[in-house]
Short mmCIF file of C-alpha atoms in Angstrom, two decimals:
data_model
loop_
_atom_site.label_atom_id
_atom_site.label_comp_id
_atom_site.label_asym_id
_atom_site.label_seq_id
_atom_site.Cartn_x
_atom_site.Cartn_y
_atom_site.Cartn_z
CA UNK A 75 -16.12 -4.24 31.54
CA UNK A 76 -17.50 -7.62 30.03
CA UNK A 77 -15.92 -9.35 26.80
CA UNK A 78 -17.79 -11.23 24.35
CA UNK A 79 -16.35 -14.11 22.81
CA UNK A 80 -17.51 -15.70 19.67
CA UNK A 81 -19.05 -19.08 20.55
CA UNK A 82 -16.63 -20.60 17.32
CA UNK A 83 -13.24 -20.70 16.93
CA UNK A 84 -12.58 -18.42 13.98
CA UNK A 85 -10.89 -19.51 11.24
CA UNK A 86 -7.14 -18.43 10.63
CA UNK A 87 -6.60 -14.77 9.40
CA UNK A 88 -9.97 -13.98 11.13
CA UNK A 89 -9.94 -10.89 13.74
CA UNK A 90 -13.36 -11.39 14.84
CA UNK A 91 -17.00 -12.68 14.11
CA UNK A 92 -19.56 -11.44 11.83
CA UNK A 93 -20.70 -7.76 14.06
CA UNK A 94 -18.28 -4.85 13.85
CA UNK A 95 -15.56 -4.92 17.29
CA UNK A 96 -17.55 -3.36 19.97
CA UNK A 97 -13.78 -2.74 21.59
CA UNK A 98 -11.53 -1.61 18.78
CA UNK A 99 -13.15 1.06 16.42
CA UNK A 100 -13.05 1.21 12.60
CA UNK A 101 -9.71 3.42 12.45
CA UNK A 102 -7.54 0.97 14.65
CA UNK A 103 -8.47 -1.33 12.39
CA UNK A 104 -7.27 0.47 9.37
CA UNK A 105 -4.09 1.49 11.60
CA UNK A 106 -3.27 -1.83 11.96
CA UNK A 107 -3.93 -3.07 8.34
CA UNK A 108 -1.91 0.05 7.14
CA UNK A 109 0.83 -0.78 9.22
CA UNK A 110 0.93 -4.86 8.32
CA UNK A 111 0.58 -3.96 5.03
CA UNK A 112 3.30 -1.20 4.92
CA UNK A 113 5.81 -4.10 6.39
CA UNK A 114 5.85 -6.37 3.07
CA UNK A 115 8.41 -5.22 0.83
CA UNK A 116 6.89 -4.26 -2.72
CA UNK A 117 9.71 -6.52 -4.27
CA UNK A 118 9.74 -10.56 -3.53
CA UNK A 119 12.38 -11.26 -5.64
CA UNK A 120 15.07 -12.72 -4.09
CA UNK A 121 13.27 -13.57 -0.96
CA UNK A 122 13.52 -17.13 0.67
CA UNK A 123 10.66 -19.82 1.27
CA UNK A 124 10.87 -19.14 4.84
CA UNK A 125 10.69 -14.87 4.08
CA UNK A 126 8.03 -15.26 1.56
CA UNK A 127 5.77 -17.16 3.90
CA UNK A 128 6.33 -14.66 6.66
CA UNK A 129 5.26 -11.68 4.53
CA UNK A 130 2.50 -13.45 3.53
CA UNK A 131 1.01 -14.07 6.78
CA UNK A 132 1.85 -10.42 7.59
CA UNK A 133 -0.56 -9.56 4.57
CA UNK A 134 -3.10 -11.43 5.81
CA UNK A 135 -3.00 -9.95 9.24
CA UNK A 136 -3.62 -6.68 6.69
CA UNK A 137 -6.38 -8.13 5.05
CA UNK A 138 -8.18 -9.57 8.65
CA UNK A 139 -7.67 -5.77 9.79
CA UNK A 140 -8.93 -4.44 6.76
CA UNK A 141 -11.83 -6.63 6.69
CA UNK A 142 -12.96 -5.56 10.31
CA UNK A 143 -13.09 -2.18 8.87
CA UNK A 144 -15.77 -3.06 6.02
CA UNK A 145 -17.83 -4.16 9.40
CA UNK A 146 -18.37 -1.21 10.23
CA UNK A 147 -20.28 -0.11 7.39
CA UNK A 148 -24.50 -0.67 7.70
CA UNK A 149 -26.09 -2.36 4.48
CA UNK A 150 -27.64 1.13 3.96
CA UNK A 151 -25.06 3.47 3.90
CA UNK A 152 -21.67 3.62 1.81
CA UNK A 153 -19.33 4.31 4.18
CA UNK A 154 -18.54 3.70 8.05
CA UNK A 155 -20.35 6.42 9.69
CA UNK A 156 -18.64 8.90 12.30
CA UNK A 157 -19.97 7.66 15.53
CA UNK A 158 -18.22 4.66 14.69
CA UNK A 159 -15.08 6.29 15.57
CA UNK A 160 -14.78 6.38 19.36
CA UNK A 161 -10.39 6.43 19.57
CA UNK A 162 -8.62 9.59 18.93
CA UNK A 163 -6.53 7.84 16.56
CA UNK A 164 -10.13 6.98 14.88
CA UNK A 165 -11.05 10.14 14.82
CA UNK A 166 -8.15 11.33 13.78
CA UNK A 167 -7.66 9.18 10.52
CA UNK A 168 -11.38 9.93 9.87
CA UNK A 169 -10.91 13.41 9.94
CA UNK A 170 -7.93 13.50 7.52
CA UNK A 171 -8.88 10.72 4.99
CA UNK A 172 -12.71 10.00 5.05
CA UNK A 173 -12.28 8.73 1.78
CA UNK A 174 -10.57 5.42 3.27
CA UNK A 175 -13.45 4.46 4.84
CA UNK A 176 -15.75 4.35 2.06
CA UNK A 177 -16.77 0.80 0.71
CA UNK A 178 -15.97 1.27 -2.56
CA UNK A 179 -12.18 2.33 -1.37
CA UNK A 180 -12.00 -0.70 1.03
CA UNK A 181 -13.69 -3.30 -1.46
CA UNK A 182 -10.72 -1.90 -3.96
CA UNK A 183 -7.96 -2.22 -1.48
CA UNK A 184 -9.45 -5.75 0.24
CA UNK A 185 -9.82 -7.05 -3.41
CA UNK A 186 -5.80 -5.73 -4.70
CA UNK A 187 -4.14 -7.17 -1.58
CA UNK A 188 -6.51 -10.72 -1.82
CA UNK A 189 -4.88 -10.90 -5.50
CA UNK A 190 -1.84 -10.18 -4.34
CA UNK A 191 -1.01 -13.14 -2.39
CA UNK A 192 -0.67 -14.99 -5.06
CA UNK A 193 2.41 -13.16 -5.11
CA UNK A 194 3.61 -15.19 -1.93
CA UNK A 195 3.80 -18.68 -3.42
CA UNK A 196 6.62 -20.61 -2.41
#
């Protein structure tokens, strides 16, 4: 198996370059952004400098993931299409929510957490 690197380094809270992953699919990525973004609490309040930057960074990671997802999706076409989805876990999520990998349903969610980091200023 050969890896491709991007010739750049990629900025911070970047996943990968401008193609779709040819090694993680579409539903990993929304896996992984459901996941980082399940693990910031809805409530800040009370939370210290040190808490508040941690849960932002963990949003980001949601928003990178989420992003990679959007990849996915050709300039023709509204949503990822199914031979994108080469993991069972893929497959799976596709299969139970198509919905969430429509653009208009990730532009929605990338755009509500972007505006909510303002959230996470210390």
């Amino acid at each position: 198996m050969t890896f491709t690197l991007a010739p750049d380094l990629l900025p911070a809270g970047v996943i990968g370059g401008p193609e779709p992953s040819r090694i993680i699919d579409p539903g990993e990525f929304l896996w992984l952004s459901d996941i980082a973004a399940s693990g910031v609490p809805v409530d800040l309040s009370g939370m210290s400098g040190q808490q508040l930057l941690d849960a932002r960074q963990v949003m980001e990671r949601a928003i990178a993931a989420l992003g990679e997802v959007a990849k996915f999706i050709p300039p023709n076409r509204d949503e990822v299409p199914v031979e994108a989805f080469t993991s069972e876990r893929g497959k799976e999520l596709h299969r139970e929510r198509p919905d969430r990998f429509r653009r208009t349903d990730i532009e929605e969610r990338l755009r509500s957490y972007q505006a909510g980091l303002r959230d996470f200023a210390v």
